[in-house]
């Protein structure tokens, strides 16, 4: 798990599922999410954050499911991810041209 920060803003998250990498980019033009799957050997340089939360919880856990979030204007501006099952545990949304990571413990809700 790695990420790219630009000017103090999280703009790219790279999730490696051998042999592929899923890149989640914040599109600054319309605050949408752009997804790209590439061969892991083609992965661009980024900061390894696998030992930081929320990622440390999910490293080496089996990937469960992924969903795209479409807002009321028709833009894909988020991703739901689950590990160890089908219940979503992590939300990645784009706000103000930056990716924001939200876990179930970030809100008062019992689950995401």
Backbone as a printed PyTorch tensor [residue, N CA C, xyz], in Angstrom:
tensor([[[  0.8580,  -1.1640,   0.0000],
         [  0.0000,   0.0000,   0.0000],
         [  0.8990,   1.2200,   0.0000]],

        [[  0.6420,   2.0900,  -0.9390],
         [  1.4170,   3.3210,  -0.9820],
         [  0.5210,   4.4590,  -1.4440]],

        [[  1.0310,   5.6690,  -1.2820],
         [  0.2470,   6.8360,  -1.6510],
         [  1.1490,   7.9390,  -2.1590]],

        [[  0.5210,   8.8860,  -2.8440],
         [  1.2260,  10.0520,  -3.3590],
         [  0.5590,  11.2890,  -2.7760]],

        [[  1.3680,  12.1480,  -2.1770],
         [  0.9000,  13.4320,  -1.6560],
         [  1.4820,  14.5370,  -2.5200]],

        [[  0.6350,  15.4960,  -2.8790],
         [  1.0790,  16.6680,  -3.6310],
         [  0.6600,  17.9110,  -2.8690]],

        [[  1.6230,  18.7200,  -2.5190],
         [  1.3630,  19.9500,  -1.7660],
         [  0.5610,  19.6840,  -0.5040]],

        [[  0.8670,  18.5810,   0.1880],
         [  0.1960,  18.2510,   1.4340],
         [ -1.1700,  17.6130,   1.2800]],

        [[ -1.5600,  17.2890,   0.0470],
         [ -2.8680,  16.6660,  -0.2040],
         [ -2.6760,  15.2600,  -0.7550]],

        [[ -3.4480,  14.3150,  -0.2500],
         [ -3.4150,  12.9310,  -0.7340],
         [ -4.1390,  12.8800,  -2.0770]],

        [[ -3.3970,  12.5910,  -3.1450],
         [ -3.9850,  12.6170,  -4.4780],
         [ -4.0260,  11.2500,  -5.1570]],

        [[ -3.2940,  10.2720,  -4.6300],
         [ -3.2420,   8.9570,  -5.2740],
         [ -2.9870,   7.8850,  -4.2180]],

        [[ -3.7340,   6.7840,  -4.3430],
         [ -3.5330,   5.6070,  -3.5020],
         [ -3.2730,   4.4280,  -4.4210]],

        [[ -2.2580,   3.6370,  -4.0870],
         [ -1.9060,   2.4620,  -4.8840],
         [ -2.0410,   1.2170,  -4.0050]],

        [[ -2.9370,   0.3310,  -4.3960],
         [ -3.1550,  -0.9290,  -3.6880],
         [ -2.5970,  -2.0570,  -4.5370]],

        [[ -1.6480,  -2.7890,  -4.0140],
         [ -1.0190,  -3.8560,  -4.7810],
         [ -1.6500,  -5.1870,  -4.4200]],

        [[ -2.2180,  -5.8210,  -5.4290],
         [ -2.7700,  -7.1670,  -5.3470],
         [ -2.0170,  -7.9530,  -6.4050]],

        [[ -0.9510,  -8.6130,  -5.9990],
         [ -0.0920,  -9.2920,  -6.9800],
         [ -0.9200, -10.1370,  -7.9300]],

        [[ -0.6980,  -9.9990,  -9.2020],
         [  0.3810,  -9.2840,  -9.8710],
         [ -0.0050,  -7.8740, -10.3060]],

        [[ -1.1370,  -7.3500,  -9.8400],
         [ -1.6260,  -6.0550, -10.3100],
         [ -1.6450,  -5.0080,  -9.2110]],

        [[ -1.6830,  -3.7650,  -9.6450],
         [ -1.8340,  -2.6310,  -8.7410],
         [ -3.0780,  -1.8580,  -9.1520]],

        [[ -3.9310,  -1.5460,  -8.1710],
         [ -5.1000,  -0.6990,  -8.3860],
         [ -4.7140,   0.7090,  -7.9550]],

        [[ -4.7820,   1.6450,  -8.8930],
         [ -4.4700,   3.0430,  -8.6000],
         [ -5.7740,   3.8130,  -8.4980]],

        [[ -5.9170,   4.5380,  -7.3970],
         [ -7.0980,   5.3650,  -7.1590],
         [ -6.6120,   6.8080,  -7.1430]],

        [[ -7.0240,   7.5650,  -8.1420],
         [ -6.5890,   8.9540,  -8.3050],
         [ -7.7220,   9.9240,  -8.0310]],

        [[ -7.3700,  11.0710,  -7.4570],
         [ -8.3150,  12.1740,  -7.3130],
         [ -8.2000,  13.0490,  -8.5540]],

        [[ -9.3010,  13.2020,  -9.2790],
         [ -9.3290,  14.0940, -10.4350],
         [ -9.6870,  15.4830,  -9.9110]],

        [[ -8.7210,  16.3880,  -9.9520],
         [ -8.9180,  17.7340,  -9.4200],
         [ -9.8650,  18.6000, -10.2180]],

        [[-10.1660,  18.2210, -11.4530],
         [-11.0590,  19.0330, -12.2870],
         [-12.5120,  18.9320, -11.8530]],

        [[-12.9380,  17.7300, -11.4440],
         [-14.3490,  17.5580, -11.0750],
         [-14.5360,  16.7930,  -9.7610]],

        [[-13.4500,  16.6300,  -8.9950],
         [-13.4890,  15.9200,  -7.7060],
         [-14.0660,  14.5180,  -7.8380]],

        [[-13.6720,  13.8480,  -8.9040],
         [-14.1120,  12.4640,  -9.0900],
         [-12.9420,  11.5140,  -8.8460]],

        [[-13.2590,  10.2240,  -8.8240],
         [-12.2690,   9.1710,  -8.6400],
         [-11.9510,   8.5810, -10.0080]],

        [[-10.6730,   8.3710, -10.2680],
         [-10.2520,   7.6690, -11.4710],
         [ -9.5240,   6.4080, -11.0390]],

        [[ -9.8970,   5.2760, -11.6380],
         [ -9.3000,   3.9830, -11.3030],
         [ -8.4960,   3.4630, -12.4740]],

        [[ -7.3750,   2.8330, -12.1630],
         [ -6.5270,   2.2530, -13.1870],
         [ -5.9010,   0.9820, -12.6160]],

        [[ -5.9710,  -0.1090, -13.3650],
         [ -5.3200,  -1.3650, -12.9780],
         [ -4.1210,  -1.5530, -13.8900]],

        [[ -2.9470,  -1.7500, -13.2750],
         [ -1.7200,  -1.9420, -14.0390],
         [ -0.9400,  -3.1160, -13.4740]],

        [[  0.0120,  -3.5820, -14.2280],
         [  0.9400,  -4.6000, -13.7760],
         [  1.7730,  -3.9940, -12.6450]],

        [[  1.9550,  -4.7280, -11.5490],
         [  2.6950,  -4.2010, -10.4000],
         [  4.1110,  -3.7810, -10.7410]],

        [[  4.7040,  -4.3880, -11.7540],
         [  6.0650,  -4.0120, -12.1310],
         [  6.1060,  -2.6160, -12.7560]],

        [[  4.9620,  -2.0950, -13.1860],
         [  4.8750,  -0.7660, -13.7880],
         [  4.4620,   0.3000, -12.7730]],

        [[  4.4170,  -0.0670, -11.5090],
         [  3.9520,   0.8340, -10.4590],
         [  4.8600,   2.0580, -10.3250]],

        [[  4.2740,   3.2650, -10.3390],
         [  5.0910,   4.4660, -10.1770],
         [  5.5820,   4.6060,  -8.7390]],

        [[  6.6290,   5.3760,  -8.5040],
         [  7.1300,   5.5580,  -7.1450],
         [  6.1040,   6.2630,  -6.2680]],

        [[  6.0200,   5.8120,  -5.0220],
         [  5.0930,   6.4090,  -4.0620],
         [  5.5800,   6.0580,  -2.6570]],

        [[  5.0550,   6.7580,  -1.6570],
         [  5.4270,   6.5100,  -0.2650],
         [  4.7030,   5.2790,   0.2660]],

        [[  5.4570,   4.3380,   0.8410],
         [  4.8620,   3.1500,   1.4520],
         [  4.2310,   3.5500,   2.7850]],

        [[  2.9320,   3.2860,   2.9120],
         [  2.2180,   3.6310,   4.1450],
         [  1.5250,   2.4060,   4.7400]],

        [[  2.0120,   1.2060,   4.3920],
         [  1.3500,  -0.0030,   4.8760],
         [  1.4100,  -0.1730,   6.3820]],

        [[  2.3060,   0.5400,   7.0570],
         [  2.3880,   0.4230,   8.5090],
         [  1.5540,   1.4870,   9.2220]],

        [[  0.8520,   2.3450,   8.4630],
         [  0.0240,   3.4060,   9.0380],
         [ -1.4530,   3.0210,   8.9630]],

        [[ -2.2210,   3.6070,   9.8730],
         [ -3.6650,   3.3980,   9.8420],
         [ -4.2720,   4.2880,   8.7590]],

        [[ -5.3090,   3.8840,   8.0900],
         [ -6.0710,   2.6620,   8.3300],
         [ -5.4990,   1.4250,   7.6520]],

        [[ -4.4490,   1.5940,   6.8650],
         [ -3.9590,   0.5060,   6.0160],
         [ -3.3590,  -0.6590,   6.7820]],

        [[ -2.6990,  -0.4270,   7.8950],
         [ -2.0530,  -1.5090,   8.6470],
         [ -3.0630,  -2.5900,   9.0390]],

        [[ -4.3070,  -2.1980,   9.2590],
         [ -5.3640,  -3.1510,   9.6190],
         [ -5.6540,  -4.1350,   8.4900]],

        [[ -5.4730,  -3.7070,   7.2400],
         [ -5.8990,  -4.5100,   6.1010],
         [ -4.7640,  -5.1980,   5.3400]],

        [[ -3.5270,  -4.8680,   5.6440],
         [ -2.3950,  -5.4700,   4.9340],
         [ -2.3910,  -6.9760,   5.1630]],

        [[ -2.2100,  -7.7050,   4.1000],
         [ -2.1800,  -9.1660,   4.0570],
         [ -3.5340,  -9.8210,   4.3560]],

        [[ -4.5750,  -9.0260,   4.4130],
         [ -5.9260,  -9.5670,   4.5460],
         [ -6.4820,  -9.7990,   3.1440]],

        [[ -7.3070, -10.8230,   2.9650],
         [ -7.8820, -11.0470,   1.6380],
         [ -8.8460,  -9.9210,   1.2680]],

        [[ -8.7240,  -9.4590,   0.0350],
         [ -9.6470,  -8.4360,  -0.4580],
         [-11.0010,  -9.0800,  -0.6590]],

        [[-12.0450,  -8.4230,  -0.1710],
         [-13.3960,  -8.9650,  -0.3030],
         [-14.1080,  -8.4120,  -1.5220]],

        [[-14.5800,  -7.1810,  -1.4070],
         [-15.3810,  -6.5690,  -2.4530],
         [-15.0010,  -5.1040,  -2.6100]],

        [[-15.3800,  -4.5400,  -3.7400],
         [-15.1980,  -3.1220,  -3.9810],
         [-16.4100,  -2.5700,  -4.7040]],

        [[-16.7910,  -1.3560,  -4.3510],
         [-17.9370,  -0.6950,  -4.9640],
         [-17.5540,   0.7210,  -5.3450]],

        [[-18.1750,   1.2330,  -6.3900],
         [-18.0010,   2.6280,  -6.7770],
         [-19.1730,   3.4310,  -6.2320]],

        [[-18.8910,   4.6370,  -5.8030],
         [-19.9220,   5.5480,  -5.2930],
         [-20.1770,   6.6080,  -6.3570]],

        [[-21.4310,   6.7560,  -6.7490],
         [-21.8180,   7.7700,  -7.7350],
         [-22.6950,   8.7890,  -7.0130]],

        [[-22.3220,  10.0640,  -7.1210],
         [-23.0900,  11.0960,  -6.4200],
         [-24.3340,  11.5130,  -7.2130]],

        [[-25.1050,  12.4260,  -6.6520],
         [-26.3720,  12.8370,  -7.2510],
         [-26.1910,  13.5450,  -8.5900]],

        [[-24.9720,  13.9900,  -8.9000],
         [-24.7100,  14.6480, -10.1700],
         [-24.1560,  13.6800, -11.2190]],

        [[-24.0390,  12.4060, -10.8470],
         [-23.5860,  11.3940, -11.7910],
         [-22.0820,  11.1750, -11.8300]],

        [[-21.3350,  11.8220, -10.9320],
         [-19.8850,  11.6430, -10.8860],
         [-19.5160,  10.5140,  -9.9280]],

        [[-18.5410,   9.7200, -10.3250],
         [-17.9950,   8.7000,  -9.4290],
         [-17.0060,   9.4280,  -8.5230]],

        [[-17.3770,   9.5990,  -7.2600],
         [-16.5040,  10.3580,  -6.3660],
         [-16.0580,   9.5740,  -5.1420]],

        [[-16.2430,   8.2550,  -5.1870],
         [-15.7930,   7.4570,  -4.0550],
         [-15.7390,   5.9730,  -4.3560]],

        [[-15.0950,   5.2590,  -3.4390],
         [-14.9240,   3.8100,  -3.5320],
         [-15.1440,   3.2250,  -2.1410]],

        [[-15.8980,   2.1380,  -2.0640],
         [-16.0350,   1.3630,  -0.8300],
         [-15.1860,   0.1150,  -0.9690]],

        [[-14.4690,  -0.2630,   0.0750],
         [-13.6360,  -1.4590,   0.0430],
         [-13.9240,  -2.3370,   1.2370]],

        [[-13.8970,  -3.6470,   1.0090],
         [-14.0430,  -4.5870,   2.1240],
         [-12.8980,  -5.5850,   2.0840]],

        [[-12.5240,  -6.0240,   3.2540],
         [-11.4870,  -7.0420,   3.4310],
         [-12.0490,  -8.0770,   4.3950]],

        [[-11.6840,  -9.3290,   4.2120],
         [-12.1710, -10.4210,   5.0710],
         [-13.6890, -10.5730,   5.0130]],

        [[-14.3110, -10.3120,   3.9040],
         [-15.7590, -10.4710,   3.8100],
         [-16.3750,  -9.4270,   2.9140]],

        [[-17.7130,  -9.2820,   3.0180],
         [-18.4050,  -8.3660,   2.1120],
         [-18.8230,  -7.0540,   2.7620]],

        [[-18.7040,  -6.9090,   4.0650],
         [-19.1090,  -5.6640,   4.7170],
         [-18.0700,  -4.5720,   4.4540]],

        [[-18.4810,  -3.4280,   3.8880],
         [-17.5280,  -2.3440,   3.6250],
         [-16.8660,  -1.8690,   4.9230]],

        [[-15.5540,  -1.7100,   4.8620],
         [-14.8040,  -1.2610,   6.0340],
         [-14.0730,   0.0490,   5.8040]],

        [[-13.9380,   0.4340,   4.5500],
         [-13.1620,   1.6240,   4.2340],
         [-13.8250,   2.3600,   3.0720]],

        [[-13.9410,   3.6680,   3.2260],
         [-14.4630,   4.5230,   2.1560],
         [-13.3330,   5.4520,   1.7290]],

        [[-13.1440,   5.5630,   0.4370],
         [-12.2150,   6.5350,  -0.1310],
         [-13.0510,   7.4860,  -0.9660]],

        [[-13.1070,   8.7530,  -0.5720],
         [-13.8860,   9.7340,  -1.3170],
         [-12.9820,  10.8920,  -1.7180]],

        [[-13.3550,  11.5640,  -2.7930],
         [-12.6050,  12.7340,  -3.2280],
         [-13.3780,  13.9720,  -2.7920]],

        [[-12.7000,  14.8020,  -2.0220],
         [-13.2430,  16.0780,  -1.5650],
         [-12.1760,  17.1380,  -1.8190]],

        [[-12.5540,  18.2070,  -2.4710],
         [-11.6270,  19.3180,  -2.7250],
         [-10.3190,  18.8280,  -3.3400]],

        [[-10.4310,  17.9650,  -4.3480],
         [ -9.2910,  17.4510,  -5.1230],
         [ -8.3400,  16.5770,  -4.3180]],

        [[ -8.8120,  16.0250,  -3.2070],
         [ -7.9820,  15.1860,  -2.3440],
         [ -8.7380,  13.9180,  -1.9690]],

        [[ -8.0230,  12.7920,  -1.8860],
         [ -8.6350,  11.5420,  -1.4370],
         [ -8.7110,  11.5700,   0.0800]],

        [[ -9.8740,  11.2570,   0.6040],
         [-10.0760,  11.1860,   2.0550],
         [-10.3980,   9.7510,   2.4200]],

        [[ -9.7390,   9.2370,   3.4510],
         [ -9.9480,   7.8700,   3.9200],
         [-10.8730,   7.9040,   5.1290]],

        [[-11.9550,   7.1230,   5.0620],
         [-12.9230,   7.0810,   6.1570],
         [-13.1360,   5.6210,   6.5430]],

        [[-12.9930,   5.3370,   7.8310],
         [-13.2790,   3.9830,   8.3230],
         [-14.5240,   4.0490,   9.1990]],

        [[-15.0410,   2.8840,   9.5630],
         [-16.2200,   2.8210,  10.4240],
         [-16.0210,   3.5280,  11.7400]],

        [[-14.7870,   3.5650,  12.2460],
         [-14.5330,   4.2080,  13.5320],
         [-14.4440,   5.7310,  13.4180]],

        [[-14.4740,   6.2830,  12.1770],
         [-14.4210,   7.7230,  11.9910],
         [-15.7800,   8.3790,  12.1600]],

        [[-16.8320,   7.5950,  12.3070],
         [-18.1700,   8.1580,  12.4220],
         [-18.8890,   7.5530,  13.6200]],

        [[-20.0540,   8.0910,  13.9130],
         [-20.8710,   7.5620,  15.0020],
         [-21.6720,   6.3390,  14.5980]],

        [[-21.6620,   6.0180,  13.3070],
         [-22.4340,   4.8760,  12.7950],
         [-21.8180,   3.5640,  13.2850]],

        [[-22.6520,   2.5510,  13.4150],
         [-22.1800,   1.2300,  13.8390],
         [-21.3680,   0.5650,  12.7490]],

        [[-21.7050,   0.8380,  11.5120],
         [-20.9440,   0.3110,  10.3820],
         [-21.0810,   1.2570,   9.2190]],

        [[-20.2380,   1.0920,   8.2610],
         [-20.2700,   1.9760,   7.0980],
         [-21.4240,   1.5620,   6.2130]]])
